[in-house]
């Protein structure tokens, strides 16, 4: 069984919903919802997630996904290809020569229709992989209806094809839904950016589309954070979502979305949605509710569906057998929801091999500073892995700094450091805040007035699409498929007076000092270890005695090290986090020059929840105030793991020892500090 809203019930429910509480509203939805039994068999809901393709980096950016005759077809926005994934997971090129292929869908004529965002066109690929243009003018952006050959689109992203051959297009940056029929393009719904239902509907960056009951089209209205439904006559209504940026399950009218991107409808009418970093569903219960069937936090993990993690999923397809396939864009993988308990899950080693290391990353483009001249060395004010916020107790809200802060002057022009094209449909975020940013596939740039001067005046570059209300700029978008070259301006520095430069794909960020090797950067200054403190396993301080006496330790002991680093040319007040930290214990004269294992390393961005494994109470850093880095150096934190650890005295004989703590910067400058201790039993 599946549920859908009829037009009459919709209007009644909407009017009643304004006047009654949620309990009565839910009863109205039940009473006014049509229940239809389809001919398709009822399939058990898949409960596991596995990775089926892409582990060898065969796909740069999987985006759209469609299934036909047990074969998956995936658009690769990075390489401009359509990939074919066979049942055994092998990948081959089905079609090449596209620019930034996005949504894909099969038509009744057997052709695969493609929204090619980078060329502003709709293409079709026949069974031999030959590509033809169905509508749009190559490399010309616009919003003209009319004959398909002369009509124009602006970076279309979503596509769906009806049984009668009509092609529906999410003309994303024109905020319209268009239809291609009998060689003519017309606007079905939408006009200017905004939100409105009815005949004069408005959308905000609509992305995924799916055909629904009785010729309706469902729209992933990403900027409005809603699911919208369009009737055949173009009238529009809201199926689910109430607008706030959040992930809230429940009845459709009270649910909330983060950024709905893709939609697929199963043969039994179940609606699957890729939303933010999660997968959500409508229609799996007798009563129609939105429910989240994966983790909501970004990451990469297989296993039980509710704990599986995704990273900007952008395409979703449901097979006749009930399996759900996901194009997991920023993980560069194809994933599968399945009930098959025998399929293997992705391993930690496979994840490590999937990610680029710093050496590979450097080969993609020579290093340069994000200003003019690009070879002039700048001061560095922050590095990857530093804490932001302050740890006062277990409830403190803190996070890792994920980039390199490169100092500039207020209003100075920031520039791209490598050639890239935009792939994230919402690449610009946080307009008119101090955290305004643009995210490219391998680089990110934060604290910039995107596309405009410090006086809020646009550069005049048509690649930056500004919105204006009452003579005031209210937003900016950069369409998917837009290309930039190294050295071209991004915008100007805001009041934080630096570029926060991120190196690495989202979710796989690397230390930019290593990943870029910026011209002229150097450091001959060793880190400073200010102090080391000892705690029991419950984080209760171990009492220290006079400096010349040994600290008595027993049981499982934690070590906290206060340390910081400096770089050549930096002001003394600029304290940076060291690159690696570790510890060792032994008798005097027997301690190694370096630890056997560096417990805390910032070569790669740790997972977000690792921040309280890396840092102890008292740590703080931010735009103002004193910087204090208290590292919980007995714990293990790197780009893949975060684990508690201890100095376990049960493995040692009673007696005197020396604990040595180590801190090293990226350039190899090493600092050590020895603390005399005594193990007591």
XYZ file of C-alpha atoms in Angstrom, residues 36-452:
417
model
C -4.228 2.335 -3.368
C -3.010 -1.218 -3.803
C -0.617 -1.647 -6.720
C 0.139 -4.772 -8.697
C 3.765 -4.706 -7.539
C 4.689 -7.220 -4.833
C 5.279 -5.909 -1.329
C 9.012 -6.082 -0.605
C 10.653 -6.056 2.825
C 12.402 -2.785 3.536
C 16.208 -2.976 3.141
C 18.010 -2.621 6.468
C 21.711 -2.551 5.523
C 23.953 -0.267 3.494
C 26.873 -1.554 1.428
C 29.231 0.036 -1.070
C 28.862 -1.427 -4.558
C 31.097 0.655 -6.836
C 33.804 3.310 -6.909
C 36.312 1.938 -4.422
C 39.125 2.300 -6.977
C 38.253 5.978 -7.651
C 36.628 5.138 -10.988
C 34.052 7.912 -10.520
C 35.057 11.506 -9.784
C 31.599 12.704 -8.699
C 28.625 10.346 -8.965
C 25.495 12.492 -9.151
C 22.500 11.168 -11.079
C 21.605 7.483 -10.963
C 19.137 5.323 -12.907
C 18.553 1.582 -13.277
C 17.570 -0.391 -16.362
C 17.578 -4.174 -16.829
C 19.581 -4.698 -13.615
C 22.314 -2.326 -14.779
C 23.008 0.987 -13.045
C 23.821 4.151 -14.950
C 25.579 6.952 -13.058
C 26.403 10.474 -14.199
C 29.902 11.637 -13.312
C 29.853 15.405 -12.948
C 33.612 15.582 -12.562
C 34.692 13.723 -15.721
C 31.683 14.493 -17.915
C 30.837 10.843 -18.457
C 27.956 8.466 -17.926
C 29.202 5.331 -16.201
C 27.651 1.883 -16.343
C 27.791 -0.289 -13.227
C 27.173 -3.971 -13.799
C 25.667 -6.369 -11.275
C 29.149 -7.480 -10.175
C 30.183 -3.867 -9.424
C 32.441 -3.464 -12.461
C 32.408 0.017 -14.004
C 32.687 1.021 -17.659
C 32.101 4.225 -19.630
C 28.722 4.297 -21.355
C 29.026 7.824 -22.803
C 31.692 10.515 -22.741
C 31.972 14.110 -23.899
C 29.418 15.733 -21.602
C 30.351 18.709 -19.446
C 28.744 18.410 -16.006
C 26.068 15.713 -16.291
C 23.653 15.841 -13.388
C 20.208 14.245 -13.119
C 19.508 11.318 -15.455
C 16.344 9.384 -16.321
C 15.307 6.815 -18.913
C 12.496 7.633 -21.302
C 9.982 5.270 -22.883
C 12.034 5.406 -26.095
C 14.926 3.683 -24.269
C 17.171 6.735 -24.355
C 18.850 8.108 -21.238
C 18.027 11.782 -20.738
C 20.687 13.924 -19.081
C 20.580 17.393 -17.539
C 24.024 18.666 -18.594
C 24.379 21.589 -16.200
C 27.717 22.799 -17.531
C 26.415 23.414 -21.065
C 22.897 24.533 -20.008
C 21.325 21.812 -22.140
C 19.302 18.612 -22.022
C 20.962 15.701 -23.785
C 19.866 12.171 -24.706
C 22.115 9.124 -24.951
C 21.076 6.169 -27.097
C 21.906 2.526 -26.410
C 25.221 2.896 -28.244
C 26.356 5.831 -26.129
C 25.788 8.424 -28.861
C 24.796 11.843 -27.501
C 22.327 14.293 -29.030
C 21.004 17.615 -27.756
C 17.280 17.483 -26.987
C 16.790 21.077 -25.840
C 18.762 24.152 -24.949
C 21.429 26.201 -26.638
C 24.947 24.920 -26.078
C 26.868 27.042 -23.541
C 24.184 29.759 -23.502
C 22.378 30.430 -20.232
C 18.883 31.875 -20.240
C 15.227 31.207 -19.552
C 13.584 31.351 -22.976
C 10.710 29.017 -23.775
C 9.914 28.005 -27.327
C 11.325 25.592 -29.897
C 13.681 23.159 -28.178
C 16.663 24.076 -30.362
C 16.509 27.761 -29.417
C 15.170 27.519 -25.862
C 17.593 28.256 -23.035
C 18.199 26.888 -19.538
C 20.504 27.926 -16.712
C 22.492 24.982 -15.353
C 19.602 22.470 -15.212
C 20.135 19.790 -12.576
C 17.073 17.569 -12.189
C 15.211 15.528 -14.801
C 12.276 13.110 -14.978
C 10.525 11.496 -17.943
C 6.833 10.560 -18.006
C 5.434 7.440 -19.624
C 4.103 9.547 -22.492
C 7.590 10.906 -23.248
C 7.293 14.351 -21.670
C 10.628 15.437 -20.228
C 10.462 17.485 -17.019
C 13.479 19.606 -16.104
C 14.460 21.317 -12.867
C 15.876 24.524 -14.320
C 17.628 25.063 -11.040
C 19.063 28.562 -11.234
C 16.025 29.956 -13.053
C 13.954 28.504 -10.172
C 11.524 26.913 -12.614
C 10.216 23.531 -13.650
C 10.187 23.235 -17.434
C 8.631 20.669 -19.792
C 9.910 19.465 -23.147
C 7.072 18.132 -25.283
C 6.731 17.712 -29.066
C 9.927 19.685 -29.633
C 8.843 22.667 -27.577
C 10.008 23.896 -24.161
C 7.528 25.571 -21.821
C 7.559 26.602 -18.175
C 5.252 24.426 -16.095
C 5.719 26.144 -12.733
C 7.912 28.778 -11.128
C 9.012 32.273 -12.030
C 11.445 34.040 -9.702
C 13.240 32.733 -6.635
C 11.033 32.480 -3.564
C 8.375 30.329 -1.979
C 4.717 30.190 -2.960
C 2.200 27.460 -3.702
C -0.683 27.592 -6.144
C -0.777 28.732 -9.765
C 1.914 31.361 -9.180
C 4.334 28.958 -7.537
C 7.859 29.926 -6.614
C 10.881 27.717 -5.997
C 14.401 28.178 -4.643
C 17.023 26.157 -6.517
C 14.883 23.094 -7.331
C 17.056 20.021 -7.887
C 15.769 16.435 -8.054
C 12.544 15.458 -9.814
C 10.462 12.289 -9.851
C 7.236 11.253 -11.565
C 4.399 10.524 -9.161
C 0.802 9.374 -9.183
C -1.512 10.587 -12.002
C 1.093 12.597 -13.872
C 2.219 14.655 -10.903
C 5.861 15.660 -10.473
C 7.601 15.766 -7.087
C 10.302 18.407 -6.696
C 13.203 18.508 -4.250
C 12.981 22.246 -3.594
C 16.402 22.465 -1.993
C 16.605 26.142 -1.074
C 13.119 26.124 0.431
C 13.887 22.815 2.201
C 10.617 21.270 1.109
C 9.162 18.590 -1.118
C 6.743 20.137 -3.588
C 4.180 18.471 -5.843
C 3.109 19.862 -9.215
C -0.205 18.936 -10.793
C -0.401 18.416 -14.568
C -1.878 21.914 -14.917
C 1.135 23.465 -13.126
C -0.532 24.245 -9.810
C 1.866 23.491 -6.970
C 1.483 22.429 -3.366
C 3.815 21.474 -0.543
C 3.994 17.750 0.114
C 6.371 17.883 3.090
C 8.597 20.256 5.010
C 7.892 23.477 6.837
C 11.030 25.422 5.967
C 13.603 25.532 8.785
C 17.060 24.084 8.140
C 16.750 20.952 10.234
C 16.144 17.225 10.041
C 12.820 16.555 11.742
C 10.784 13.418 11.147
C 7.030 13.171 11.514
C 3.887 14.012 9.604
C 4.700 15.762 6.316
C 3.348 19.164 7.347
C 5.516 19.229 10.492
C 8.672 17.650 9.069
C 11.815 19.596 8.226
C 14.638 19.110 5.733
C 18.256 20.221 5.483
C 18.718 20.342 1.716
C 16.579 17.898 -0.299
C 18.537 17.073 -3.438
C 17.191 13.921 -5.074
C 13.930 11.968 -5.128
C 12.921 8.520 -6.328
C 9.549 6.783 -6.136
C 9.337 3.002 -5.853
C 6.871 0.803 -7.730
C 4.793 0.665 -4.534
C 4.726 4.451 -4.159
C 7.357 4.843 -1.455
C 9.230 8.139 -1.841
C 12.968 8.156 -1.074
C 14.788 11.456 -0.589
C 18.462 12.362 -0.450
C 18.556 15.199 2.073
C 21.766 16.856 3.208
C 23.936 13.911 4.238
C 21.094 11.504 4.936
C 18.492 9.354 3.227
C 14.857 9.838 4.199
C 11.618 8.201 3.190
C 7.885 8.869 2.994
C 5.305 6.111 2.717
C 6.761 3.069 4.458
C 4.104 3.146 7.182
C 0.325 2.900 7.155
C 0.259 6.531 8.166
C 2.307 8.823 5.875
C 5.291 10.147 7.817
C 8.766 11.349 6.966
C 11.415 9.146 8.572
C 15.204 9.153 8.371
C 16.725 5.769 7.522
C 20.438 6.600 7.782
C 22.754 8.676 9.944
C 22.410 12.424 9.455
C 26.072 13.245 10.084
C 28.492 13.348 7.184
C 30.904 10.458 6.823
C 31.503 7.096 5.202
C 30.412 3.861 6.812
C 28.424 0.810 5.758
C 26.386 -1.500 7.976
C 23.054 -1.111 9.722
C 21.139 1.496 7.741
C 20.371 3.779 10.678
C 24.082 4.153 11.470
C 25.383 4.284 7.876
C 26.917 7.601 6.848
C 26.820 9.440 3.525
C 28.516 12.541 2.165
C 26.311 14.787 -0.028
C 24.200 12.054 -1.648
C 22.845 13.544 -4.877
C 21.110 10.737 -6.751
C 18.769 7.965 -5.702
C 17.117 5.092 -7.591
C 14.810 2.285 -6.501
C 14.806 -1.022 -8.371
C 11.825 -3.276 -8.991
C 13.266 -5.636 -6.375
C 13.076 -2.884 -3.739
C 16.797 -2.140 -3.389
C 17.715 1.527 -3.121
C 20.887 2.804 -4.831
C 22.494 6.101 -3.887
C 25.026 8.254 -5.738
C 27.162 9.298 -2.754
C 28.781 12.309 -4.399
C 31.484 13.539 -2.054
C 32.439 9.983 -1.096
C 32.766 9.246 -4.842
C 30.877 5.970 -4.400
C 27.709 4.142 -5.328
C 25.983 2.768 -2.230
C 23.097 0.351 -1.796
C 20.369 -0.226 0.769
C 19.751 -3.960 0.794
C 18.322 -6.839 2.786
C 21.131 -9.153 1.678
C 23.089 -10.049 4.809
C 25.951 -11.640 2.861
C 27.204 -8.587 0.982
C 30.506 -7.226 2.378
C 30.880 -3.797 3.926
C 33.567 -1.292 3.003
C 36.669 -1.660 5.191
C 38.891 0.917 6.846
C 41.717 -0.007 4.458
C 39.445 0.513 1.443
C 38.399 3.911 2.771
C 42.040 4.899 3.256
C 42.911 3.877 -0.322
C 39.934 5.782 -1.670
C 41.174 9.078 -0.278
C 43.954 11.053 -1.901
C 47.095 11.462 0.148
C 48.957 14.755 0.300
C 51.547 13.722 -2.280
C 48.857 12.847 -4.832
C 46.968 16.034 -4.044
C 50.032 18.181 -4.696
C 50.357 16.722 -8.181
C 46.956 18.097 -9.194
C 48.192 21.687 -9.253
C 51.240 23.700 -8.140
C 50.912 25.479 -4.799
C 50.134 29.192 -4.693
C 48.898 31.666 -2.114
C 45.253 32.811 -2.451
C 46.230 36.421 -3.196
C 48.190 38.418 -5.745
C 51.081 38.028 -6.169
C 50.571 34.257 -5.668
C 54.189 33.621 -4.697
C 54.407 36.143 -1.865
C 54.612 34.449 1.535
C 51.874 35.334 4.001
C 51.399 34.940 7.727
C 49.523 31.819 8.863
C 47.029 32.341 11.678
C 45.534 28.876 12.082
C 46.109 25.286 10.995
C 44.062 22.119 10.577
C 43.046 20.331 13.759
C 43.047 23.301 16.103
C 40.179 23.505 18.544
C 37.601 26.221 18.076
C 35.491 27.234 21.058
C 36.348 26.372 24.653
C 36.097 23.148 26.659
C 34.705 23.931 30.089
C 32.922 20.627 30.668
C 31.454 17.669 28.780
C 28.622 19.834 27.428
C 30.883 22.429 25.784
C 30.287 22.994 22.064
C 33.659 22.807 20.326
C 34.886 21.762 16.902
C 38.007 21.246 14.809
C 39.401 23.946 12.549
C 39.503 22.281 9.124
C 41.804 24.532 7.126
C 44.671 26.980 6.976
C 44.062 30.623 7.930
C 46.154 32.847 5.655
C 46.348 36.476 6.727
C 45.418 39.320 4.386
C 43.996 42.806 4.675
C 40.369 43.843 4.976
C 38.867 44.173 1.499
C 41.836 42.504 -0.197
C 40.921 40.341 -3.195
C 41.163 36.592 -2.651
C 41.879 34.314 -5.599
C 41.397 30.670 -6.508
C 44.511 28.552 -6.032
C 43.705 25.950 -8.721
C 41.478 25.365 -11.751
C 38.162 23.786 -10.742
C 34.487 23.707 -11.607
C 31.599 23.935 -9.167
C 29.922 20.590 -8.465
C 27.911 21.189 -5.289
C 24.615 22.799 -6.446
C 24.726 24.983 -3.319
C 28.436 25.798 -3.370
C 28.020 29.217 -1.715
C 26.783 29.344 1.860
C 26.328 31.783 4.756
C 25.782 34.912 2.678
C 26.603 38.183 4.470
C 28.034 36.442 7.515
C 31.642 36.227 8.644
C 31.597 32.570 7.533
C 30.544 33.176 3.943
C 32.197 30.550 1.750
C 32.442 28.820 -1.583
C 33.169 25.073 -1.728
C 34.885 23.714 -4.813
C 35.469 19.954 -5.325
C 38.967 19.887 -3.820
C 39.310 23.330 -2.208
C 37.225 25.546 0.039
C 37.465 29.278 0.720
C 35.839 30.917 3.788
C 35.535 34.461 5.241
C 35.091 36.034 1.799
C 32.527 38.411 0.322
C 31.858 36.100 -2.618
C 31.879 37.817 -6.010
C 31.869 41.352 -4.643
